[in-house]
Amino acid sequence: MLQNLKKILSQQKKRGFFIKELEDTLIVNMGKENYYQLGGYATFVSNICFLIEKEEIAYVSPKIQNGLNPPLPIKIKKIYPKNDKIHTTHLQNLFNTVHPKISLSYYQQSQIELKNDYQYIDKLNHFFMTCKEFTHFECSVNERSFQIFNNEKFLSSSEGKSWLKKINVNYTDLNCYET
């Protein structure tokens, strides 16, 4: 059950969770019968407590509880390791699954910058991996920026241009042109 719980937490983009939603997702993933065979809610509570001890999750508001026995606060959140470092497994996963056009060598020495730029890297990586049709038509940098980041000015801004240099990607790689 713990492995399934960790998998659910790692796949979620959002940081905060309602305990009930997390338990319901766990039941769906494991199957109701399997969930109860492994101890049901009692095992779920012990796994939540274990993750709290390991500082992988934390209670958001411990005063408001779910009313079950043993009680749990209704909301928890994922926490990241101390010193603003991205968890090693997430980092390795990112380095192993990034599209070949994206270079992460700049970030090998600076995990703080990687954490700051992670959302952009993730969106661009997703774009390269899933949007194969973009190579068939050229468009303006503003269109491509909106297509990838939902922000038409990001790639043409000074911040966007300097970020592209960090990851060694240019407008040609994105099949777009400056306007």
PDB file of C-alpha atoms in Angstrom:
ATOM      1  CA  MET A   1       0.000   0.000   0.000  1.00  0.00           C
ATOM      2  CA  LEU A   2       2.864   2.367   0.802  1.00  0.00           C
ATOM      3  CA  GLN A   3       4.342   2.023  -2.687  1.00  0.00           C
ATOM      4  CA  ASN A   4       0.956   2.781  -4.262  1.00  0.00           C
ATOM      5  CA  LEU A   5       0.550   5.795  -1.998  1.00  0.00           C
ATOM      6  CA  LYS A   6       3.996   7.128  -2.899  1.00  0.00           C
ATOM      7  CA  LYS A   7       3.275   6.601  -6.592  1.00  0.00           C
ATOM      8  CA  ILE A   8       0.016   8.561  -6.358  1.00  0.00           C
ATOM      9  CA  LEU A   9       1.748  11.410  -4.539  1.00  0.00           C
ATOM     10  CA  SER A  10       4.597  11.569  -7.040  1.00  0.00           C
ATOM     11  CA  GLN A  11       2.244  11.634 -10.036  1.00  0.00           C
ATOM     12  CA  GLN A  12       0.204  14.540  -8.728  1.00  0.00           C
ATOM     13  CA  LYS A  13       1.178  17.992  -9.970  1.00  0.00           C
ATOM     14  CA  LYS A  14      -0.499  19.815  -7.118  1.00  0.00           C
ATOM     15  CA  ARG A  15       1.146  20.099  -3.741  1.00  0.00           C
ATOM     16  CA  GLY A  16      -1.888  19.899  -1.405  1.00  0.00           C
ATOM     17  CA  PHE A  17      -4.315  16.974  -1.043  1.00  0.00           C
ATOM     18  CA  PHE A  18      -7.480  16.210   0.828  1.00  0.00           C
ATOM     19  CA  ILE A  19      -7.046  12.985   2.797  1.00  0.00           C
ATOM     20  CA  LYS A  20     -10.367  11.603   1.541  1.00  0.00           C
ATOM     21  CA  GLU A  21      -9.423  12.205  -2.120  1.00  0.00           C
ATOM     22  CA  LEU A  22      -6.056  10.559  -1.563  1.00  0.00           C
ATOM     23  CA  GLU A  23      -7.643   7.523   0.085  1.00  0.00           C
ATOM     24  CA  ASP A  24     -10.290   7.263  -2.663  1.00  0.00           C
ATOM     25  CA  THR A  25      -7.597   7.397  -5.370  1.00  0.00           C
ATOM     26  CA  LEU A  26      -5.642   4.727  -3.521  1.00  0.00           C
ATOM     27  CA  ILE A  27      -8.716   2.476  -3.329  1.00  0.00           C
ATOM     28  CA  VAL A  28      -9.368   2.905  -7.066  1.00  0.00           C
ATOM     29  CA  ASN A  29      -5.726   2.140  -7.933  1.00  0.00           C
ATOM     30  CA  MET A  30      -5.438  -0.884  -5.621  1.00  0.00           C
ATOM     31  CA  GLY A  31      -8.956  -2.182  -5.905  1.00  0.00           C
ATOM     32  CA  LYS A  32     -11.393  -2.088  -3.007  1.00  0.00           C
ATOM     33  CA  GLU A  33     -10.925  -5.735  -2.028  1.00  0.00           C
ATOM     34  CA  ASN A  34      -7.117  -5.519  -2.056  1.00  0.00           C
ATOM     35  CA  TYR A  35      -7.233  -2.260  -0.049  1.00  0.00           C
ATOM     36  CA  TYR A  36      -9.261  -3.892   2.728  1.00  0.00           C
ATOM     37  CA  GLN A  37      -7.215  -7.110   2.667  1.00  0.00           C
ATOM     38  CA  LEU A  38      -4.102  -5.049   3.386  1.00  0.00           C
ATOM     39  CA  GLY A  39      -5.682  -3.465   6.449  1.00  0.00           C
ATOM     40  CA  GLY A  40      -7.866  -0.728   4.968  1.00  0.00           C
ATOM     41  CA  TYR A  41      -8.033   2.613   6.744  1.00  0.00           C
ATOM     42  CA  ALA A  42      -5.792   1.540   9.642  1.00  0.00           C
ATOM     43  CA  THR A  43      -2.930   0.709   7.261  1.00  0.00           C
ATOM     44  CA  PHE A  44      -3.628   3.907   5.323  1.00  0.00           C
ATOM     45  CA  VAL A  45      -3.240   5.919   8.565  1.00  0.00           C
ATOM     46  CA  SER A  46       0.025   4.166   9.478  1.00  0.00           C
ATOM     47  CA  ASN A  47       1.394   4.838   5.978  1.00  0.00           C
ATOM     48  CA  ILE A  48       0.423   8.522   6.209  1.00  0.00           C
ATOM     49  CA  CYS A  49       2.144   8.731   9.612  1.00  0.00           C
ATOM     50  CA  PHE A  50       5.234   7.017   8.162  1.00  0.00           C
ATOM     51  CA  LEU A  51       5.405   9.540   5.290  1.00  0.00           C
ATOM     52  CA  ILE A  52       5.049  12.386   7.779  1.00  0.00           C
ATOM     53  CA  GLU A  53       7.922  10.990   9.868  1.00  0.00           C
ATOM     54  CA  LYS A  54      10.051  10.734   6.718  1.00  0.00           C
ATOM     55  CA  GLU A  55       9.128  14.375   5.948  1.00  0.00           C
ATOM     56  CA  GLU A  56       7.672  13.544   2.544  1.00  0.00           C
ATOM     57  CA  ILE A  57       4.270  14.999   3.480  1.00  0.00           C
ATOM     58  CA  ALA A  58       2.949  17.288   6.228  1.00  0.00           C
ATOM     59  CA  TYR A  59      -0.399  18.225   7.715  1.00  0.00           C
ATOM     60  CA  VAL A  60      -1.809  21.512   6.439  1.00  0.00           C
ATOM     61  CA  SER A  61      -4.263  22.177   9.254  1.00  0.00           C
ATOM     62  CA  PRO A  62      -4.063  19.521  11.985  1.00  0.00           C
ATOM     63  CA  LYS A  63      -6.950  20.991  14.007  1.00  0.00           C
ATOM     64  CA  ILE A  64      -9.586  20.099  11.392  1.00  0.00           C
ATOM     65  CA  GLN A  65      -9.879  16.305  11.352  1.00  0.00           C
ATOM     66  CA  ASN A  66     -11.741  13.801   9.202  1.00  0.00           C
ATOM     67  CA  GLY A  67     -13.854  12.340  12.042  1.00  0.00           C
ATOM     68  CA  LEU A  68     -12.658   8.753  11.584  1.00  0.00           C
ATOM     69  CA  ASN A  69     -10.828   6.606  14.114  1.00  0.00           C
ATOM     70  CA  PRO A  70      -7.895   7.111  14.260  1.00  0.00           C
ATOM     71  CA  PRO A  71      -8.408  10.693  13.101  1.00  0.00           C
ATOM     72  CA  LEU A  72      -6.355  12.387  10.409  1.00  0.00           C
ATOM     73  CA  PRO A  73      -6.355  16.053   9.428  1.00  0.00           C
ATOM     74  CA  ILE A  74      -8.461  16.628   6.330  1.00  0.00           C
ATOM     75  CA  LYS A  75      -5.628  18.096   4.274  1.00  0.00           C
ATOM     76  CA  ILE A  76      -1.955  17.266   3.720  1.00  0.00           C
ATOM     77  CA  LYS A  77       0.759  18.627   1.451  1.00  0.00           C
ATOM     78  CA  LYS A  78       3.864  17.285  -0.220  1.00  0.00           C
ATOM     79  CA  ILE A  79       7.043  18.760   1.148  1.00  0.00           C
ATOM     80  CA  TYR A  80      10.347  19.021  -0.593  1.00  0.00           C
ATOM     81  CA  PRO A  81      13.669  18.141   0.977  1.00  0.00           C
ATOM     82  CA  LYS A  82      15.443  20.800   3.015  1.00  0.00           C
ATOM     83  CA  ASN A  83      17.814  23.319   1.428  1.00  0.00           C
ATOM     84  CA  ASP A  84      15.454  23.848  -1.537  1.00  0.00           C
ATOM     85  CA  LYS A  85      16.790  20.769  -3.312  1.00  0.00           C
ATOM     86  CA  ILE A  86      14.632  18.747  -5.635  1.00  0.00           C
ATOM     87  CA  HIS A  87      14.323  15.146  -4.488  1.00  0.00           C
ATOM     88  CA  THR A  88      17.095  13.024  -6.031  1.00  0.00           C
ATOM     89  CA  THR A  89      14.708  10.558  -7.687  1.00  0.00           C
ATOM     90  CA  HIS A  90      12.778  13.412  -9.338  1.00  0.00           C
ATOM     91  CA  LEU A  91      16.054  14.888 -10.533  1.00  0.00           C
ATOM     92  CA  GLN A  92      17.301  11.587 -11.938  1.00  0.00           C
ATOM     93  CA  ASN A  93      13.931  11.008 -13.567  1.00  0.00           C
ATOM     94  CA  LEU A  94      14.075  14.425 -15.198  1.00  0.00           C
ATOM     95  CA  PHE A  95      17.618  13.902 -16.481  1.00  0.00           C
ATOM     96  CA  ASN A  96      16.699  10.445 -17.827  1.00  0.00           C
ATOM     97  CA  THR A  97      13.460  11.407 -19.543  1.00  0.00           C
ATOM     98  CA  VAL A  98      14.233  14.820 -20.988  1.00  0.00           C
ATOM     99  CA  HIS A  99      13.999  15.200 -24.771  1.00  0.00           C
ATOM    100  CA  PRO A 100      17.392  15.069 -26.553  1.00  0.00           C
ATOM    101  CA  LYS A 101      17.022  18.669 -27.799  1.00  0.00           C
ATOM    102  CA  ILE A 102      17.003  19.945 -24.211  1.00  0.00           C
ATOM    103  CA  SER A 103      20.384  20.143 -22.499  1.00  0.00           C
ATOM    104  CA  LEU A 104      20.356  20.114 -18.697  1.00  0.00           C
ATOM    105  CA  SER A 105      24.119  20.336 -18.231  1.00  0.00           C
ATOM    106  CA  TYR A 106      23.764  23.930 -16.970  1.00  0.00           C
ATOM    107  CA  TYR A 107      21.638  22.676 -14.059  1.00  0.00           C
ATOM    108  CA  GLN A 108      23.974  19.928 -12.876  1.00  0.00           C
ATOM    109  CA  GLN A 109      25.749  22.399 -10.590  1.00  0.00           C
ATOM    110  CA  SER A 110      22.730  24.445  -9.511  1.00  0.00           C
ATOM    111  CA  GLN A 111      19.717  22.589  -8.170  1.00  0.00           C
ATOM    112  CA  ILE A 112      18.169  25.829  -6.918  1.00  0.00           C
ATOM    113  CA  GLU A 113      18.000  27.173 -10.474  1.00  0.00           C
ATOM    114  CA  LEU A 114      16.699  23.807 -11.642  1.00  0.00           C
ATOM    115  CA  LYS A 115      13.906  24.049  -9.101  1.00  0.00           C
ATOM    116  CA  ASN A 116      13.083  27.573 -10.294  1.00  0.00           C
ATOM    117  CA  ASP A 117      13.076  26.567 -13.976  1.00  0.00           C
ATOM    118  CA  TYR A 118      11.540  23.116 -13.532  1.00  0.00           C
ATOM    119  CA  GLN A 119       8.051  24.187 -14.639  1.00  0.00           C
ATOM    120  CA  TYR A 120       9.417  25.574 -17.928  1.00  0.00           C
ATOM    121  CA  ILE A 121      11.592  22.521 -18.570  1.00  0.00           C
ATOM    122  CA  ASP A 122       8.657  20.225 -17.877  1.00  0.00           C
ATOM    123  CA  LYS A 123       6.340  22.110 -20.263  1.00  0.00           C
ATOM    124  CA  LEU A 124       8.925  22.273 -23.045  1.00  0.00           C
ATOM    125  CA  ASN A 125       9.804  18.603 -22.577  1.00  0.00           C
ATOM    126  CA  HIS A 126       6.117  17.677 -22.731  1.00  0.00           C
ATOM    127  CA  PHE A 127       5.774  19.740 -25.908  1.00  0.00           C
ATOM    128  CA  PHE A 128       8.737  18.063 -27.620  1.00  0.00           C
ATOM    129  CA  MET A 129       7.541  14.601 -26.591  1.00  0.00           C
ATOM    130  CA  THR A 130       3.879  14.952 -27.540  1.00  0.00           C
ATOM    131  CA  CYS A 131       3.575  17.587 -30.280  1.00  0.00           C
ATOM    132  CA  LYS A 132       5.339  16.011 -33.253  1.00  0.00           C
ATOM    133  CA  GLU A 133       3.245  18.018 -35.723  1.00  0.00           C
ATOM    134  CA  PHE A 134       4.979  21.279 -34.751  1.00  0.00           C
ATOM    135  CA  THR A 135       7.908  20.347 -36.982  1.00  0.00           C
ATOM    136  CA  HIS A 136       5.650  20.498 -40.024  1.00  0.00           C
ATOM    137  CA  PHE A 137       4.773  24.175 -39.761  1.00  0.00           C
ATOM    138  CA  GLU A 138       6.713  27.225 -38.802  1.00  0.00           C
ATOM    139  CA  CYS A 139       5.059  29.938 -36.756  1.00  0.00           C
ATOM    140  CA  SER A 140       5.937  33.114 -34.904  1.00  0.00           C
ATOM    141  CA  VAL A 141       7.747  32.915 -31.588  1.00  0.00           C
ATOM    142  CA  ASN A 142       4.672  34.374 -29.856  1.00  0.00           C
ATOM    143  CA  GLU A 143       2.431  31.615 -31.229  1.00  0.00           C
ATOM    144  CA  ARG A 144       4.899  28.907 -30.235  1.00  0.00           C
ATOM    145  CA  SER A 145       5.325  30.460 -26.788  1.00  0.00           C
ATOM    146  CA  PHE A 146       1.568  30.462 -26.251  1.00  0.00           C
ATOM    147  CA  GLN A 147       1.325  26.898 -27.543  1.00  0.00           C
ATOM    148  CA  ILE A 148       3.938  25.649 -25.072  1.00  0.00           C
ATOM    149  CA  PHE A 149       3.638  27.896 -22.012  1.00  0.00           C
ATOM    150  CA  ASN A 150       0.218  29.505 -22.420  1.00  0.00           C
ATOM    151  CA  ASN A 151       2.076  32.829 -22.401  1.00  0.00           C
ATOM    152  CA  GLU A 152       2.709  34.388 -25.807  1.00  0.00           C
ATOM    153  CA  LYS A 153       5.451  36.749 -24.623  1.00  0.00           C
ATOM    154  CA  PHE A 154       7.632  34.359 -22.590  1.00  0.00           C
ATOM    155  CA  LEU A 155       9.962  33.084 -25.338  1.00  0.00           C
ATOM    156  CA  SER A 156      10.532  36.559 -26.796  1.00  0.00           C
ATOM    157  CA  SER A 157      11.206  38.136 -23.383  1.00  0.00           C
ATOM    158  CA  SER A 158      14.732  38.573 -22.065  1.00  0.00           C
ATOM    159  CA  GLU A 159      13.969  35.967 -19.378  1.00  0.00           C
ATOM    160  CA  GLY A 160      12.785  33.478 -22.004  1.00  0.00           C
ATOM    161  CA  LYS A 161      15.743  34.071 -24.299  1.00  0.00           C
ATOM    162  CA  SER A 162      18.264  33.626 -21.488  1.00  0.00           C
ATOM    163  CA  TRP A 163      16.460  30.454 -20.356  1.00  0.00           C
ATOM    164  CA  LEU A 164      16.614  29.017 -23.886  1.00  0.00           C
ATOM    165  CA  LYS A 165      20.382  29.636 -23.867  1.00  0.00           C
ATOM    166  CA  LYS A 166      20.683  27.726 -20.567  1.00  0.00           C
ATOM    167  CA  ILE A 167      19.057  24.650 -22.082  1.00  0.00           C
ATOM    168  CA  ASN A 168      20.744  25.065 -25.482  1.00  0.00           C
ATOM    169  CA  VAL A 169      17.509  25.391 -27.452  1.00  0.00           C
ATOM    170  CA  ASN A 170      16.964  28.004 -30.149  1.00  0.00           C
ATOM    171  CA  TYR A 171      14.075  29.210 -32.294  1.00  0.00           C
ATOM    172  CA  THR A 172      15.095  26.809 -35.079  1.00  0.00           C
ATOM    173  CA  ASP A 173      14.664  23.863 -32.684  1.00  0.00           C
ATOM    174  CA  LEU A 174      11.196  25.166 -31.903  1.00  0.00           C
ATOM    175  CA  ASN A 175      10.480  25.758 -35.603  1.00  0.00           C
ATOM    176  CA  CYS A 176       9.529  29.392 -35.017  1.00  0.00           C
ATOM    177  CA  TYR A 177      10.753  32.802 -36.111  1.00  0.00           C
ATOM    178  CA  GLU A 178      11.170  36.142 -34.374  1.00  0.00           C
ATOM    179  CA  THR A 179       8.643  38.827 -35.278  1.00  0.00           C
TER     180      THR A 179
END
